[in-house]
Coordinates of C-alpha atoms in Angstrom, one line a residue:
Chain A
M7 CA 0.3 -11.8 33.5
R8 CA 0.9 -13.3 30.1
D9 CA 0.9 -10.8 27.2
K10 CA -1.7 -11.0 24.5
L11 CA -1.4 -10.4 20.8
L12 CA -4.4 -9.9 18.6
I13 CA -4.5 -11.1 15.0
I14 CA -7.1 -9.6 12.8
G15 CA -8.1 -12.4 10.3
E16 CA -9.2 -11.6 6.8
N17 CA -11.9 -13.5 5.0
K18 CA -12.0 -13.8 1.2
D19 CA -14.8 -15.8 -0.4
A20 CA -15.5 -17.6 2.9
S21 CA -12.0 -18.7 3.6
L22 CA -9.1 -17.0 5.3
R23 CA -6.4 -15.3 3.3
N24 CA -3.0 -16.8 3.7
V25 CA -1.7 -13.5 5.1
T26 CA -3.8 -14.2 8.2
F27 CA -1.7 -17.3 9.0
E28 CA 1.5 -15.3 8.2
A29 CA 0.2 -12.7 10.8
I30 CA 0.1 -15.5 13.4
A31 CA 3.7 -16.4 12.6
A32 CA 4.6 -12.7 12.8
A33 CA 3.0 -12.4 16.3
K34 CA 5.1 -15.4 17.4
K35 CA 8.2 -13.6 16.2
I36 CA 7.2 -10.5 18.2
N37 CA 6.8 -12.5 21.4
E38 CA 6.8 -16.3 21.4
S39 CA 5.3 -16.5 24.9
S40 CA 2.3 -14.3 24.2
E41 CA -1.2 -15.6 24.0
I42 CA -2.2 -15.4 20.3
V43 CA -5.9 -14.4 20.0
G44 CA -7.5 -14.3 16.5
V45 CA -10.5 -12.2 15.6
I46 CA -12.7 -12.8 12.6
L47 CA -15.7 -10.8 11.4
G48 CA -18.5 -11.7 9.0
D49 CA -22.2 -12.3 8.6
E50 CA -22.1 -16.1 8.5
D51 CA -20.9 -18.9 10.7
L52 CA -17.2 -18.4 11.2
T53 CA -16.3 -21.5 13.1
N54 CA -14.3 -23.1 10.2
Q55 CA -12.1 -20.1 9.8
A56 CA -11.6 -19.8 13.5
Q57 CA -10.6 -23.5 13.6
E58 CA -8.1 -22.8 10.8
M59 CA -6.5 -20.0 12.8
I60 CA -6.0 -22.4 15.7
Y61 CA -4.4 -25.0 13.4
Y62 CA -2.0 -22.3 12.3
G63 CA -1.0 -21.3 15.8
A64 CA -3.7 -19.1 17.4
D65 CA -4.4 -20.1 21.0
R66 CA -8.1 -19.0 20.9
V67 CA -10.3 -17.1 18.5
V68 CA -13.1 -14.5 18.9
T69 CA -15.7 -14.3 16.2
V70 CA -18.2 -11.5 15.6
K71 CA -21.2 -12.2 13.4
H72 CA -23.5 -9.4 12.3
D73 CA -25.5 -8.6 9.2
N74 CA -23.6 -5.3 8.9
L75 CA -20.3 -7.2 8.7
K76 CA -21.1 -8.9 5.4
S77 CA -18.7 -6.7 3.5
Y78 CA -15.8 -4.7 4.8
T79 CA -16.5 -1.1 5.8
S80 CA -14.1 0.9 7.9
E81 CA -17.0 1.9 10.2
G82 CA -18.5 -1.5 10.6
Y83 CA -15.2 -3.3 11.1
G84 CA -13.9 -0.4 13.2
Q85 CA -16.8 -0.6 15.7
A86 CA -16.7 -4.4 16.0
L87 CA -12.9 -4.5 16.4
M88 CA -12.7 -1.6 18.9
A89 CA -15.2 -3.5 21.1
V90 CA -13.0 -6.6 21.0
I91 CA -9.8 -4.7 21.5
N92 CA -11.2 -2.8 24.5
E93 CA -12.3 -6.1 26.1
E94 CA -9.1 -8.0 25.3
S95 CA -6.7 -5.1 25.8
P96 CA -3.9 -6.8 23.9
A97 CA -0.2 -5.7 24.0
G98 CA -0.1 -5.7 20.2
I99 CA -2.1 -6.2 17.1
V100 CA -1.0 -7.8 13.8
M101 CA -2.8 -7.7 10.5
G102 CA -2.0 -8.2 6.8
H103 CA -1.0 -5.2 4.7
T104 CA -3.8 -5.8 2.3
A105 CA -6.5 -3.5 0.9
I106 CA -8.5 -4.0 4.0
G107 CA -5.5 -3.9 6.4
K108 CA -4.3 -0.6 4.8
D109 CA -7.8 1.0 5.1
L110 CA -8.6 -0.2 8.6
T111 CA -5.5 -0.2 10.7
P112 CA -4.8 3.5 10.6
K113 CA -8.3 4.1 11.9
L114 CA -7.8 1.7 14.8
A115 CA -4.4 3.2 15.5
N116 CA -5.9 6.6 15.7
K117 CA -8.7 5.5 18.0
L118 CA -6.1 3.8 20.2
E119 CA -3.8 6.9 20.0
T120 CA -1.0 4.6 19.1
G121 CA 1.7 4.2 16.5
L122 CA 1.5 1.8 13.6
V123 CA 4.3 0.2 11.6
S124 CA 2.8 -0.7 8.3
D125 CA 4.0 -3.0 5.6
A126 CA 6.7 -4.9 7.6
V127 CA 8.6 -7.5 5.7
Q128 CA 10.7 -8.8 8.6
I129 CA 10.6 -8.8 12.4
E130 CA 13.7 -9.1 14.6
A131 CA 13.0 -9.5 18.3
D132 CA 15.4 -9.8 21.2
G133 CA 13.5 -9.9 24.5
D134 CA 11.4 -6.7 24.8
K135 CA 13.3 -5.1 21.9
V136 CA 11.3 -5.6 18.7
E137 CA 12.5 -4.1 15.4
F138 CA 10.4 -4.1 12.2
I139 CA 12.0 -3.8 8.8
R140 CA 9.9 -2.2 6.0
P141 CA 10.7 -1.0 2.5
I142 CA 10.7 2.7 1.8
Y143 CA 11.0 4.5 -1.5
S144 CA 9.3 1.5 -3.0
G145 CA 12.0 -0.9 -2.0
K146 CA 14.9 1.4 -3.1
A147 CA 15.8 1.3 0.6
F148 CA 14.7 -0.2 3.9
E149 CA 14.1 1.2 7.3
K150 CA 14.3 -0.4 10.7
K151 CA 11.5 0.9 13.0
I152 CA 10.7 0.5 16.6
I153 CA 7.6 1.4 18.6
T154 CA 8.4 3.9 21.3
D155 CA 5.0 4.3 23.0
G156 CA 1.9 2.2 23.2
L157 CA 0.7 -0.9 21.5
T158 CA 2.9 -3.0 19.1
F159 CA 0.7 -2.4 16.1
V160 CA 1.9 -3.7 12.8
T161 CA 0.7 -4.7 9.3
I162 CA 2.8 -7.3 7.5
R163 CA 3.3 -7.5 3.7
P164 CA 1.9 -10.8 2.3
N165 CA 4.4 -13.4 1.2
N166 CA 7.3 -12.3 3.3
I167 CA 6.9 -13.9 6.8
P168 CA 6.2 -17.6 6.3
A169 CA 3.2 -19.1 8.1
L170 CA 3.7 -21.9 10.6
E171 CA 3.0 -25.4 9.6
R172 CA -0.7 -26.3 9.8
D173 CA -1.3 -28.6 12.8
E174 CA -4.7 -30.2 13.1
T175 CA -3.9 -31.5 16.6
R176 CA -3.9 -28.0 18.0
T177 CA -7.0 -27.0 20.0
G178 CA -8.3 -23.7 21.4
D179 CA -11.4 -21.9 22.4
I180 CA -13.7 -20.3 19.9
T181 CA -16.1 -17.7 21.3
E182 CA -18.7 -15.8 19.4
K183 CA -19.1 -12.3 20.7
D184 CA -22.3 -10.3 20.3
I185 CA -21.6 -6.8 19.2
D186 CA -24.1 -4.4 17.8
V187 CA -22.8 -2.7 14.6
T188 CA -24.8 0.3 13.7
D189 CA -24.8 3.7 12.1
I190 CA -22.7 3.0 9.0
R191 CA -22.5 5.9 6.7
T192 CA -20.8 4.1 3.8
T193 CA -22.7 1.4 1.9
I194 CA -21.3 -0.9 -0.7
K195 CA -23.5 -1.1 -3.8
D196 CA -21.6 -3.4 -6.0
V197 CA -18.2 -5.1 -6.5
I198 CA -17.0 -5.5 -10.1
R199 CA -14.4 -8.3 -10.4
K200 CA -11.6 -7.2 -12.6
A201 CA -8.5 -8.8 -11.0
S202 CA -6.9 -11.7 -12.7
E203 CA -8.8 -14.8 -11.7
G204 CA -7.8 -16.3 -8.4
V205 CA -4.4 -15.0 -7.9
D206 CA -3.9 -11.6 -6.4
L207 CA -0.7 -9.7 -7.3
S208 CA 0.3 -8.9 -3.7
E209 CA 0.0 -12.5 -2.7
A210 CA 1.3 -14.1 -5.9
N211 CA 4.4 -16.3 -5.7
V212 CA 5.0 -15.9 -9.4
I213 CA 4.4 -12.8 -11.4
V214 CA 4.6 -12.5 -15.2
A215 CA 4.8 -8.8 -16.0
G216 CA 4.5 -7.2 -19.4
G217 CA 5.8 -3.8 -20.7
R218 CA 5.6 -1.7 -23.8
G219 CA 7.3 -4.5 -25.7
V220 CA 4.1 -6.6 -25.4
K221 CA 2.7 -4.1 -27.9
S222 CA -1.1 -4.5 -27.4
E223 CA -3.9 -5.8 -25.2
E224 CA -3.9 -8.9 -27.4
G225 CA -0.2 -9.3 -26.8
F226 CA -0.9 -9.8 -23.1
K227 CA -2.7 -13.1 -23.9
P228 CA 0.4 -15.3 -24.0
L229 CA 1.5 -13.7 -20.7
Y230 CA -1.8 -14.8 -19.1
E231 CA -1.3 -18.3 -20.5
L232 CA 2.2 -18.4 -19.0
A233 CA 0.9 -17.1 -15.6
D234 CA -1.8 -19.7 -15.6
A235 CA 0.7 -22.5 -16.3
L236 CA 2.8 -21.2 -13.3
G237 CA -0.2 -20.6 -11.0
G238 CA 0.8 -16.9 -10.9
A239 CA -0.6 -13.4 -11.6
V240 CA 0.0 -11.0 -14.4
G241 CA 1.4 -7.5 -13.8
A242 CA 2.6 -4.7 -16.0
S243 CA 4.9 -1.7 -16.2
R244 CA 3.6 1.8 -16.3
G245 CA 4.4 2.0 -20.0
A246 CA 2.0 -0.8 -20.8
C247 CA -0.7 0.7 -18.6
D248 CA -0.3 4.2 -20.1
A249 CA -0.5 2.6 -23.6
Q250 CA -3.8 1.0 -22.4
Y251 CA -2.7 -2.5 -23.0
C252 CA -4.0 -3.3 -19.5
D253 CA -5.6 -1.9 -16.5
Y254 CA -3.8 0.4 -14.0
S255 CA -4.6 -2.1 -11.2
L256 CA -1.8 -4.3 -12.7
Q257 CA 0.9 -1.7 -12.5
I258 CA 4.0 -2.6 -10.6
G259 CA 6.5 0.1 -9.7
Q260 CA 7.1 3.2 -7.7
T261 CA 3.7 4.5 -8.5
G262 CA 1.9 1.2 -8.5
K263 CA 2.2 -2.0 -6.6
V264 CA 5.4 -3.1 -4.9
V265 CA 5.8 -6.9 -5.1
T266 CA 8.2 -9.5 -3.8
P267 CA 7.3 -12.8 -5.4
D268 CA 9.6 -15.9 -5.5
L269 CA 9.7 -15.6 -9.3
Y270 CA 9.3 -12.4 -11.4
I271 CA 9.3 -12.8 -15.2
A272 CA 9.7 -9.4 -16.9
V273 CA 8.6 -9.5 -20.5
G274 CA 9.2 -6.7 -22.9
I275 CA 10.1 -4.4 -20.0
S276 CA 13.0 -2.1 -20.4
G277 CA 13.6 -1.5 -16.7
A278 CA 13.1 2.1 -15.9
I279 CA 14.2 3.0 -12.3
Q280 CA 10.6 3.4 -11.3
H281 CA 9.7 -0.1 -12.4
L282 CA 12.8 -1.6 -10.8
A283 CA 11.8 0.0 -7.5
G284 CA 8.6 -2.0 -7.5
M285 CA 10.0 -5.5 -8.2
S286 CA 13.8 -5.7 -7.7
N287 CA 13.5 -7.3 -4.3
S288 CA 11.8 -10.4 -5.9
K289 CA 13.7 -13.6 -5.2
V290 CA 14.5 -14.7 -8.7
I291 CA 14.1 -12.4 -11.7
V292 CA 13.9 -13.5 -15.3
A293 CA 14.1 -10.9 -18.1
I294 CA 13.0 -11.5 -21.7
N295 CA 13.6 -8.6 -24.0
K296 CA 14.6 -7.9 -27.6
D297 CA 17.1 -5.3 -26.7
A298 CA 20.3 -6.8 -25.1
E299 CA 21.1 -3.3 -23.7
S300 CA 17.9 -3.0 -21.6
N301 CA 18.4 -2.0 -18.0
I302 CA 16.2 -4.9 -16.8
F303 CA 19.1 -7.3 -17.5
N304 CA 21.1 -5.5 -14.8
V305 CA 18.8 -6.8 -12.1
A306 CA 17.8 -10.1 -13.7
D307 CA 19.2 -13.4 -12.5
Y308 CA 18.5 -14.9 -15.9
G309 CA 18.2 -13.1 -19.2
I310 CA 17.0 -14.1 -22.6
V311 CA 17.4 -11.8 -25.6
G312 CA 14.8 -12.3 -28.2
D313 CA 11.3 -12.0 -29.5
L314 CA 8.9 -12.5 -26.6
F315 CA 6.1 -13.7 -29.0
E316 CA 8.3 -16.6 -29.9
I317 CA 9.8 -17.3 -26.4
I318 CA 6.7 -17.0 -24.1
P319 CA 4.6 -19.7 -25.8
K320 CA 7.6 -22.0 -25.8
L321 CA 8.2 -21.3 -22.2
T322 CA 4.6 -22.0 -21.3
E323 CA 4.8 -25.3 -23.1
E324 CA 8.0 -26.3 -21.4
I325 CA 6.6 -25.5 -18.0
K326 CA 3.5 -27.5 -18.6
K327 CA 5.8 -30.3 -19.7
V328 CA 8.0 -30.4 -16.6
N329 CA 5.0 -29.9 -14.3
Q330 CA 3.1 -32.9 -15.7
Chain B
M18 CA -17.8 23.6 -1.4
N19 CA -14.8 23.7 0.8
I20 CA -12.2 21.4 -0.7
Y21 CA -8.9 20.6 0.9
V22 CA -5.9 18.7 -0.5
L23 CA -3.2 17.1 1.6
L24 CA 0.0 17.4 -0.2
K25 CA 3.5 16.0 0.5
K26 CA 6.7 16.6 -1.3
T27 CA 8.7 13.5 -2.2
F28 CA 11.9 12.7 -4.0
D29 CA 11.5 12.7 -7.7
T30 CA 10.9 9.1 -8.9
E31 CA 14.1 9.3 -11.0
E32 CA 16.2 9.8 -7.9
K33 CA 18.6 7.0 -6.8
I34 CA 18.8 6.5 -3.1
N35 CA 22.1 7.0 -1.3
I36 CA 22.7 6.6 2.4
S37 CA 25.2 8.1 4.7
D38 CA 25.4 7.8 8.5
G39 CA 22.2 5.8 8.5
Q40 CA 20.2 8.5 6.8
I41 CA 19.0 9.1 3.3
E42 CA 21.1 11.7 1.6
D43 CA 19.0 14.6 0.4
D44 CA 21.6 17.0 -0.8
G45 CA 20.8 18.1 -4.3
A46 CA 17.8 15.7 -4.6
E47 CA 15.0 16.9 -6.8
Y48 CA 11.6 17.1 -5.1
I49 CA 8.2 16.7 -6.7
I50 CA 4.6 16.6 -5.5
N51 CA 4.0 13.1 -4.4
P52 CA 2.6 11.5 -7.6
Y53 CA -0.6 10.2 -5.9
D54 CA -1.2 13.7 -4.5
E55 CA -1.3 15.0 -8.0
Y56 CA -4.4 13.0 -8.6
A57 CA -5.8 14.6 -5.5
V58 CA -5.0 18.1 -6.7
E59 CA -6.5 17.4 -10.2
E60 CA -9.7 15.9 -8.7
A61 CA -10.1 18.8 -6.3
I62 CA -9.9 21.3 -9.2
T63 CA -12.4 19.3 -11.3
Q64 CA -14.9 19.0 -8.4
R65 CA -14.6 22.7 -7.7
D66 CA -15.2 23.5 -11.4
T67 CA -18.3 21.4 -11.3
H68 CA -19.7 22.4 -7.9
G69 CA -18.1 25.7 -7.2
G70 CA -16.2 26.6 -4.0
E71 CA -12.6 26.7 -3.2
V72 CA -9.6 24.4 -3.3
T73 CA -7.0 24.8 -0.5
V74 CA -3.8 22.8 -0.7
V75 CA -2.1 22.0 2.7
T76 CA 1.3 20.7 3.4
I77 CA 3.5 20.1 6.4
G78 CA 7.1 20.8 5.6
D79 CA 9.8 23.4 5.5
G80 CA 10.6 26.5 3.5
E81 CA 11.4 24.4 0.4
S82 CA 7.8 23.0 0.4
E83 CA 6.6 26.3 -1.0
K84 CA 7.7 25.1 -4.5
Q85 CA 5.3 22.2 -4.6
L86 CA 2.5 24.3 -3.2
R87 CA 3.1 26.9 -6.0
T88 CA 2.9 24.1 -8.5
A89 CA -0.5 23.0 -7.1
L90 CA -1.6 26.7 -7.3
A91 CA -0.4 26.8 -10.9
M92 CA -2.4 23.7 -11.7
G93 CA -5.5 25.6 -10.5
A94 CA -5.8 25.4 -6.7
D95 CA -7.0 28.6 -5.1
K96 CA -5.1 28.8 -1.8
A97 CA -2.2 27.1 -0.2
V98 CA -1.2 26.6 3.4
L99 CA 2.3 25.7 4.6
I100 CA 2.6 24.4 8.1
N101 CA 6.2 24.9 8.6
T102 CA 7.6 22.6 11.3
E103 CA 11.3 23.1 10.4
D104 CA 12.2 24.9 13.7
D105 CA 9.8 23.0 16.0
L106 CA 10.1 19.4 15.1
E107 CA 13.0 17.1 14.8
E108 CA 11.3 13.8 14.2
G109 CA 7.7 12.8 13.6
D110 CA 5.6 10.0 12.4
Q111 CA 2.0 9.6 11.1
Y112 CA 0.7 10.2 14.6
T113 CA 2.6 13.5 14.7
T114 CA 1.3 14.6 11.2
V115 CA -2.3 13.8 12.1
K116 CA -2.1 15.7 15.4
I117 CA -1.0 18.8 13.5
L118 CA -3.5 18.4 10.7
K119 CA -6.3 17.8 13.2
A120 CA -5.4 21.1 15.0
F121 CA -5.4 22.8 11.6
F122 CA -8.8 21.4 10.5
E123 CA -10.6 21.7 13.8
E124 CA -11.4 25.3 13.2
R125 CA -12.4 24.9 9.6
D126 CA -15.5 24.0 7.7
V127 CA -14.7 21.0 5.5
D128 CA -16.8 19.3 2.8
L129 CA -14.2 17.3 1.0
I130 CA -10.6 16.4 1.8
L131 CA -8.5 14.6 -0.8
A132 CA -5.1 13.0 -0.3
G133 CA -2.9 10.6 -2.2
N134 CA -3.3 6.9 -1.6
V135 CA 0.3 6.7 -0.3
A136 CA 3.4 8.8 -0.5
I137 CA 6.0 7.1 -2.6
D138 CA 8.7 7.7 0.0
E139 CA 7.5 6.3 3.4
A140 CA 4.4 4.7 1.9
S141 CA 2.5 4.3 5.2
G142 CA -0.8 5.3 3.7
Q143 CA -1.9 6.2 7.3
V144 CA -2.4 9.9 7.3
G145 CA -5.7 10.0 5.4
P146 CA -7.7 7.5 7.4
R147 CA -6.2 8.7 10.7
L148 CA -7.2 12.2 10.0
A149 CA -10.7 11.3 8.9
D150 CA -11.1 9.4 12.1
S151 CA -9.8 12.3 14.2
L152 CA -12.2 14.6 12.5
G153 CA -15.1 12.2 12.8
I154 CA -15.8 12.1 9.1
S155 CA -16.1 9.1 6.7
Y156 CA -13.3 8.1 4.5
V157 CA -12.7 6.0 1.4
T158 CA -9.2 5.0 0.3
T159 CA -7.8 4.2 -3.2
I160 CA -10.7 5.8 -5.1
T161 CA -10.8 5.7 -8.9
S162 CA -14.0 7.7 -9.5
L163 CA -15.8 10.4 -7.5
N164 CA -19.3 11.8 -8.2
I165 CA -20.9 14.3 -5.8
D166 CA -24.7 14.9 -6.0
G167 CA -25.8 17.3 -3.2
D168 CA -24.6 15.6 -0.1
N169 CA -24.5 12.2 -1.6
V170 CA -21.2 10.9 -2.8
H171 CA -20.8 8.0 -5.3
I172 CA -17.4 6.4 -5.3
E173 CA -15.6 3.7 -7.1
K174 CA -12.7 2.2 -5.3
D175 CA -9.8 0.0 -6.3
V176 CA -9.6 -3.1 -4.1
E177 CA -6.6 -5.1 -5.2
G178 CA -7.7 -4.9 -8.9
D179 CA -11.4 -5.3 -8.3
V180 CA -13.7 -2.2 -8.3
E181 CA -16.0 -1.6 -5.4
V182 CA -18.9 0.8 -5.9
L183 CA -20.0 2.6 -2.8
E184 CA -22.1 5.5 -1.5
T185 CA -21.4 7.8 1.4
S186 CA -22.1 11.4 2.2
L187 CA -20.3 14.7 2.7
P188 CA -18.1 15.5 4.5
V189 CA -15.8 12.8 3.4
L190 CA -12.0 12.2 3.0
V191 CA -10.8 10.2 0.0
T192 CA -7.4 9.0 -1.0
C193 CA -6.7 8.9 -4.7
Q194 CA -5.4 6.1 -6.8
Q195 CA -4.2 5.7 -10.3
G196 CA -7.0 5.7 -12.9
L197 CA -8.9 8.5 -11.1
N198 CA -7.9 11.2 -13.6
E199 CA -5.0 12.5 -15.6
P200 CA -3.3 15.3 -13.7
R201 CA -2.8 18.4 -15.8
Y202 CA 0.5 20.2 -16.2
P203 CA 0.6 23.8 -14.9
S204 CA 0.1 26.2 -17.8
L205 CA 2.2 29.3 -18.3
P206 CA -0.7 31.6 -17.4
G207 CA -1.4 29.3 -14.5
I208 CA 2.2 29.7 -13.3
M209 CA 2.0 33.5 -13.6
K210 CA -1.3 33.5 -11.7
A211 CA 0.0 31.2 -9.0
K212 CA 2.6 33.8 -7.9
K213 CA -0.2 36.1 -6.8
K214 CA -2.4 33.4 -5.1
P215 CA -2.4 33.4 -1.3
L216 CA 0.1 31.2 0.5
E217 CA -0.4 31.2 4.2
E218 CA 2.5 30.0 6.4
L219 CA 1.7 28.7 9.9
E220 CA 3.9 27.3 12.6
M221 CA 3.0 24.9 15.4
D222 CA 2.5 27.8 17.8
D223 CA -0.2 29.1 15.6
L224 CA -2.1 25.9 16.1
D225 CA -1.5 25.9 19.9
L226 CA 0.7 22.9 19.7
D227 CA 4.2 22.2 21.1
E228 CA 6.6 19.4 20.3
D229 CA 5.4 17.3 23.3
D230 CA 1.8 17.3 22.0
V231 CA 2.8 15.6 18.8
E232 CA 5.6 13.3 19.9
A233 CA 6.0 10.4 17.6
K234 CA 5.0 6.9 18.7
T235 CA 7.4 5.1 16.4
K236 CA 11.1 5.7 15.5
T237 CA 13.3 4.8 12.6
V238 CA 16.5 3.4 14.1
D239 CA 18.3 2.5 10.8
V240 CA 18.0 3.0 7.1
F241 CA 19.9 0.7 4.6
L242 CA 20.0 -0.3 1.0
P243 CA 18.9 -3.7 -0.3
P244 CA 21.8 -6.0 -1.0
E245 CA 23.3 -5.4 -4.4
K246 CA 22.3 -7.9 -7.0
E247 CA 25.1 -10.0 -8.5
A248 CA 25.3 -9.9 -12.3
G249 CA 22.8 -12.3 -13.8
R250 CA 23.3 -14.9 -16.4
M251 CA 22.5 -14.4 -20.0
L252 CA 21.3 -17.6 -21.7
E253 CA 22.5 -18.4 -25.1
G254 CA 21.8 -20.7 -28.1
E255 CA 18.6 -21.7 -29.9
V256 CA 15.4 -20.4 -28.3
E257 CA 14.3 -24.0 -27.5
N258 CA 17.5 -24.7 -25.7
Q259 CA 17.4 -21.4 -23.8
V260 CA 13.8 -22.1 -22.6
E261 CA 14.7 -25.6 -21.5
E262 CA 17.8 -24.4 -19.7
L263 CA 15.8 -21.6 -18.0
V264 CA 13.1 -24.0 -16.8
S265 CA 15.6 -26.5 -15.5
L266 CA 17.5 -23.7 -13.6
L267 CA 14.4 -22.4 -12.1
K268 CA 13.3 -25.8 -11.0
K269 CA 16.5 -27.4 -9.9
E270 CA 18.7 -24.5 -8.7
D271 CA 16.4 -21.8 -7.6
K272 CA 13.5 -24.2 -6.7
V273 CA 10.9 -21.6 -7.6
L274 CA 8.9 -23.8 -9.9

């Protein structure tokens, strides 16, 4: 019988996050001949999202609609997904390593008494042998992991495994499954939006990060303008967060977020080993710093020595100019 | 209130990583309490000081782990438990860890369990949620605020930069994120007192477990360093020219714009 891999899709503001499509591509890497079954949960009609999953490579999609699935809770999503998993009995499950993925998948893995490889950035498969590569020590090293028993359960880091091309000619079944979701002990009272508008750090292709050299909360403004011009997100070093120039949720580093964007612009960041751990695997790194001796220049592809308050606005202008 | 903290020792964040024979070299490495677990210890002490009760710090490790437990005791925890698996376990994963912790907690009355959001070494972030599920209690990850009022628990949680406000009830397991608190340094009197505080040592036998019961479901087959970065290029000249050159390189050569 043909194997089946389940992709847990993730909704954000009524559309699917890109990592969902990356998860479909990841499943194809695990086993190209498997049937790819998407699952999406929510409290509204999910047909559009289901259709998108099919365009991106899913063979069919199961949706679960219930009032108690309006917002993510581990209990609500856990119940609904366990019902789907038990019915489908997939050979593997793939989900994004996002806030929800990190919260939910260990619970499912525990219920299934199975292993879970989290935060995979690369998948190498050769027949039945599937190896997952994931960063350890915040990217100071990598490990290659295999699953020795049970389901192939993996979360993938956003932005590392490219999604397949969207193909509107693809077709597949969409079934709505009726599952009762009850007895939820945790309720969400409110969500306060604080993250930089639109672009999430973990999924950003471009990150402009500021350090102590930015000097103040006000000093972050030109960085936001540059990030806007680039369609990117703003991040920070621990130094800038400790000095209260910005929120801790922006912190990149060993104690903070670990990011791998295509372009990382480090502004006024000296390059402590803890910060480098969180960003040094970015594809292209640009460092802008007053001090030519700064450690950040050792990992940068391009370096500019000078006053960031002079350089950043000029850079923003130049980028706007070439993008016109 | 019975408060427990899950603690893991990790390499100091200053440590460079070296590899020999496909393994991370740990000779002479400095170990610390996993930084996220420090938030958990601090929060546990604060909650105890508000609501009364006792803070017990639990770690799975080897003889060396005593040092991190003593540090937590010096910060203000009341008791420590070392589950020493040095002689019983060659390799484990999160499945293994949670099987052991489950056996440990099954016999205990628990109101609140705190853990770090992730450990900065393996960074799986799995142990907290897996354990809560095993014990049949609620959990909330990446919390930045915790208020307990009777059995009701008000929590703020970091969700990729946004803040989610939620309510749940005791018993609950939480994992701690930056912004929750400012961990204290152990004081000198704290360090002196810590030497006399109880530190219980258990082995897998004491939990009626043997190696087969906790056999890992995943295996690390290789460890390697990221490719070395080649020396970058320092741009020179007038600021305007540097900026123009940079944008042109990023667009034409690297194709990232």
